[in-house]
mmCIF file of C-alpha atoms in Angstrom:
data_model
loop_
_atom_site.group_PDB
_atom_site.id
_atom_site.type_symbol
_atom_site.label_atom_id
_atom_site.label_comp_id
_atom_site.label_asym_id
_atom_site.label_seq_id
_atom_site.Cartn_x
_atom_site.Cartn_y
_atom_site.Cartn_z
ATOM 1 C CA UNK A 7 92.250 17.822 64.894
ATOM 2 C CA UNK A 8 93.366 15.119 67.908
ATOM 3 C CA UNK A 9 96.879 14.975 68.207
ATOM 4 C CA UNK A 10 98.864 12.892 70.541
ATOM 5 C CA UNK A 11 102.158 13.931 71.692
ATOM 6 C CA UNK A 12 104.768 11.668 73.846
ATOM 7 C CA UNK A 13 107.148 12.323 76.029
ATOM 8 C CA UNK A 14 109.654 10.557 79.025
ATOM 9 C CA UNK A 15 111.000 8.436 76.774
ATOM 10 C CA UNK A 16 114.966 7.628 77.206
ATOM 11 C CA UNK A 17 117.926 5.728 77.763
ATOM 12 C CA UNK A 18 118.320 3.717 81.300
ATOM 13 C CA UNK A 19 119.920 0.280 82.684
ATOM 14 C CA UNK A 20 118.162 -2.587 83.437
ATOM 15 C CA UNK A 21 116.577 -2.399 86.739
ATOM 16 C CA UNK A 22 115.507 1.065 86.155
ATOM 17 C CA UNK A 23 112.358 3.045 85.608
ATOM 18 C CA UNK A 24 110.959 5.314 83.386
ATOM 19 C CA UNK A 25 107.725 7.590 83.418
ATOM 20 C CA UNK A 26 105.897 8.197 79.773
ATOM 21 C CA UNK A 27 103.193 11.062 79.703
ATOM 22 C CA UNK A 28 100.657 11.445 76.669
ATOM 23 C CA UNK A 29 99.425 14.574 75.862
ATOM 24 C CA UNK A 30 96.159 15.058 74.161
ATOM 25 C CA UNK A 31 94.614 17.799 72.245
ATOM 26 C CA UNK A 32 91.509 18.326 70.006
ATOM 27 C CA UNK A 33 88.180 17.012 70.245
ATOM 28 C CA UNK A 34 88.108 13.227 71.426
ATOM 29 C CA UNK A 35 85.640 11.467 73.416
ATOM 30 C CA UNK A 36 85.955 11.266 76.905
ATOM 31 C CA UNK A 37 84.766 7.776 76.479
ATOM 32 C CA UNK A 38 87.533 6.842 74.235
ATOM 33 C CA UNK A 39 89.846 3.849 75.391
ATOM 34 C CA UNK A 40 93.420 4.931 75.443
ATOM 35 C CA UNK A 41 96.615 2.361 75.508
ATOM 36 C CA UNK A 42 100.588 2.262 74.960
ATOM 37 C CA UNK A 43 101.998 0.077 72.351
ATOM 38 C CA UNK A 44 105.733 -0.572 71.551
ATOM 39 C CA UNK A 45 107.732 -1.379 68.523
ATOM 40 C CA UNK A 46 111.070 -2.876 68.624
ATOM 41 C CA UNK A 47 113.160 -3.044 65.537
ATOM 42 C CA UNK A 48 111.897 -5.681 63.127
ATOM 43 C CA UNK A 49 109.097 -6.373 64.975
ATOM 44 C CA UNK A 50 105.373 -5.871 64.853
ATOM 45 C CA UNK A 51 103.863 -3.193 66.927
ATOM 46 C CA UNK A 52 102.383 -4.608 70.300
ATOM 47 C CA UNK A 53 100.164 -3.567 73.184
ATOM 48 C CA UNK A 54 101.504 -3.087 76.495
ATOM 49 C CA UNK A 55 98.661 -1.433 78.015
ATOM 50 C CA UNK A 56 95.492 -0.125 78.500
ATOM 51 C CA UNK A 57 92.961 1.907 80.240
ATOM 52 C CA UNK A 58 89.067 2.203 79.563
ATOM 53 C CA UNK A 59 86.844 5.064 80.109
ATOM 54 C CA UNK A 60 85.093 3.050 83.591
ATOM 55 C CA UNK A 61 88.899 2.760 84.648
ATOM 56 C CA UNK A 62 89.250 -1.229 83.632
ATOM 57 C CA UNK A 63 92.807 -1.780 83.032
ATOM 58 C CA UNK A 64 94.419 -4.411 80.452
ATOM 59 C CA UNK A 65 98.122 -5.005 80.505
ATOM 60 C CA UNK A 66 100.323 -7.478 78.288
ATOM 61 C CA UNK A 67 101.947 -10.470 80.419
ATOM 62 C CA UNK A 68 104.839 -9.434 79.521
ATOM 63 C CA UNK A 69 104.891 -6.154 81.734
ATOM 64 C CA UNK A 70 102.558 -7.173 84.387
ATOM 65 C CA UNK A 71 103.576 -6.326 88.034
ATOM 66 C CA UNK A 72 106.034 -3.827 86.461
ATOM 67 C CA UNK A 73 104.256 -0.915 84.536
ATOM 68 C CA UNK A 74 101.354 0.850 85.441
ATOM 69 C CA UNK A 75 98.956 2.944 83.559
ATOM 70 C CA UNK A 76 96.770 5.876 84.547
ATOM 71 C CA UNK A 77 94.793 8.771 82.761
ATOM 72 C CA UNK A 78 94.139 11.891 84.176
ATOM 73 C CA UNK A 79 90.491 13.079 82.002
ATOM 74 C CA UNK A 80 90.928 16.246 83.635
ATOM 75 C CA UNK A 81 94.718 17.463 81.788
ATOM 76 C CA UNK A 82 93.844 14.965 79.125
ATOM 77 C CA UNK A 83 96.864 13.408 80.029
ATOM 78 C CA UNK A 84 98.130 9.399 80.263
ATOM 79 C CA UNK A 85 100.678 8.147 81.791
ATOM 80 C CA UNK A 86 102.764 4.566 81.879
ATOM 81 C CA UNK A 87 104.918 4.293 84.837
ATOM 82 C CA UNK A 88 107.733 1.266 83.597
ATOM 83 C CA UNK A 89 109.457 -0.242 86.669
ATOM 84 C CA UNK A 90 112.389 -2.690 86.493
ATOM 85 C CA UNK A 91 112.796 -2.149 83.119
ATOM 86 C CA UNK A 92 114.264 -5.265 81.050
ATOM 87 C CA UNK A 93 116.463 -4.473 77.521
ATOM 88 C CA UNK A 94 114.103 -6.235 76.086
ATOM 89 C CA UNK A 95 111.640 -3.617 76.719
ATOM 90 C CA UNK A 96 113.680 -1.390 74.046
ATOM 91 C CA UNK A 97 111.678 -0.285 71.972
ATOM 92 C CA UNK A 98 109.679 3.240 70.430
ATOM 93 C CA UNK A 99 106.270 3.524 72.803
ATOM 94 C CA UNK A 100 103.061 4.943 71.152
ATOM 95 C CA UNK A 101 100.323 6.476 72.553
ATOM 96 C CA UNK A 102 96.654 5.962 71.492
ATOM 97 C CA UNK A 103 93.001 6.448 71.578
ATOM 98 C CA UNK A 104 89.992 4.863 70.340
ATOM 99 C CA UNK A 105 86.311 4.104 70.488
ATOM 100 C CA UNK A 106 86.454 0.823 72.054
ATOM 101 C CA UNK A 107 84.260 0.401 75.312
ATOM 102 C CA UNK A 108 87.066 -1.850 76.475
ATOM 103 C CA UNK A 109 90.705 -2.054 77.218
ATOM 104 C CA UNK A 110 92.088 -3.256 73.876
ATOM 105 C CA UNK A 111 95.335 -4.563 73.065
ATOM 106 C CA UNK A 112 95.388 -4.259 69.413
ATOM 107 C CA UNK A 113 96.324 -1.804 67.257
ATOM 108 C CA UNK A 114 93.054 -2.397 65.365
ATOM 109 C CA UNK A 115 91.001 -0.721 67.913
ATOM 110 C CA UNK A 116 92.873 2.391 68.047
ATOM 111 C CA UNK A 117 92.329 5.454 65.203
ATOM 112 C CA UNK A 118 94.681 8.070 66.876
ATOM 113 C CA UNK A 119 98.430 7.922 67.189
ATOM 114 C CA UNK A 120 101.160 9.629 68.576
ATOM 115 C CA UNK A 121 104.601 9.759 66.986
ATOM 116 C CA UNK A 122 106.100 7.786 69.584
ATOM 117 C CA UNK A 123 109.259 8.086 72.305
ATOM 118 C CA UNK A 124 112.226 6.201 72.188
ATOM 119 C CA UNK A 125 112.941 4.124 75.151
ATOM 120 C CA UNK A 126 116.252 1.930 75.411
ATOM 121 C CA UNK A 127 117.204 -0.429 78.365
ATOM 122 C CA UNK A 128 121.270 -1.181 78.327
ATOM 123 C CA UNK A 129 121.946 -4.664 80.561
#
């Protein structure tokens, strides 16, 4: 059974950073895609980023130049290091995984799912 577990989620002011961590257990393929997606209240879940098996990265425009994503295979761990964080990057941030050779930005291409970490930017 894969399970997905955030953490490093939080409160902070604008201008601040944050560091999320993804831990993974069970079988999954070390050639699965993984990516963070975000959900603010009322709104649809979105991609923020992603990072493919060969290391290509795909980030939304709307983060570029501020968060950065890495996977360590080894720990089965993934990280998303959020810099100059904006309220309106409030929001819960998921963690997932799927088959996809590339790094996707929609939830379609995921089949694994954390249960999410609150993260909340005060101006």
């Amino acid at each position: 059974q894969v399970q997905l577990v955030e953490s490093g989620g939080g409160s902070v002011q604008a201008g601040g950073s944050l560091r999320l961590s993804c831990a993974v257990s069970g079988r999954i393929s070390s050639r699965y895609c993984m990516g963070w997606f975000r959900q603010a209240l009322g709104k649809e879940r979105e991609g923020v980023a992603a990072i493919a098996r060969d290391g290509r990265l795909s980030y939304a425009d709307s983060v570029k130049g501020r968060f950065t994503i890495s996977r360590d295979n080894a720990k089965n761990t993934l990280h998303l290091q959020m810099n100059s964080l904006k309220p309106e990057d409030t929001a819960k941030y998921y963690c997932a995984a799927g088959p996809s050779v590339v790094a996707g930005l929609t939830t379609y291409e995921y089949n694994y799912w954390g249960q999410g970490t609150q993260v909340t930017v005060s101006s």
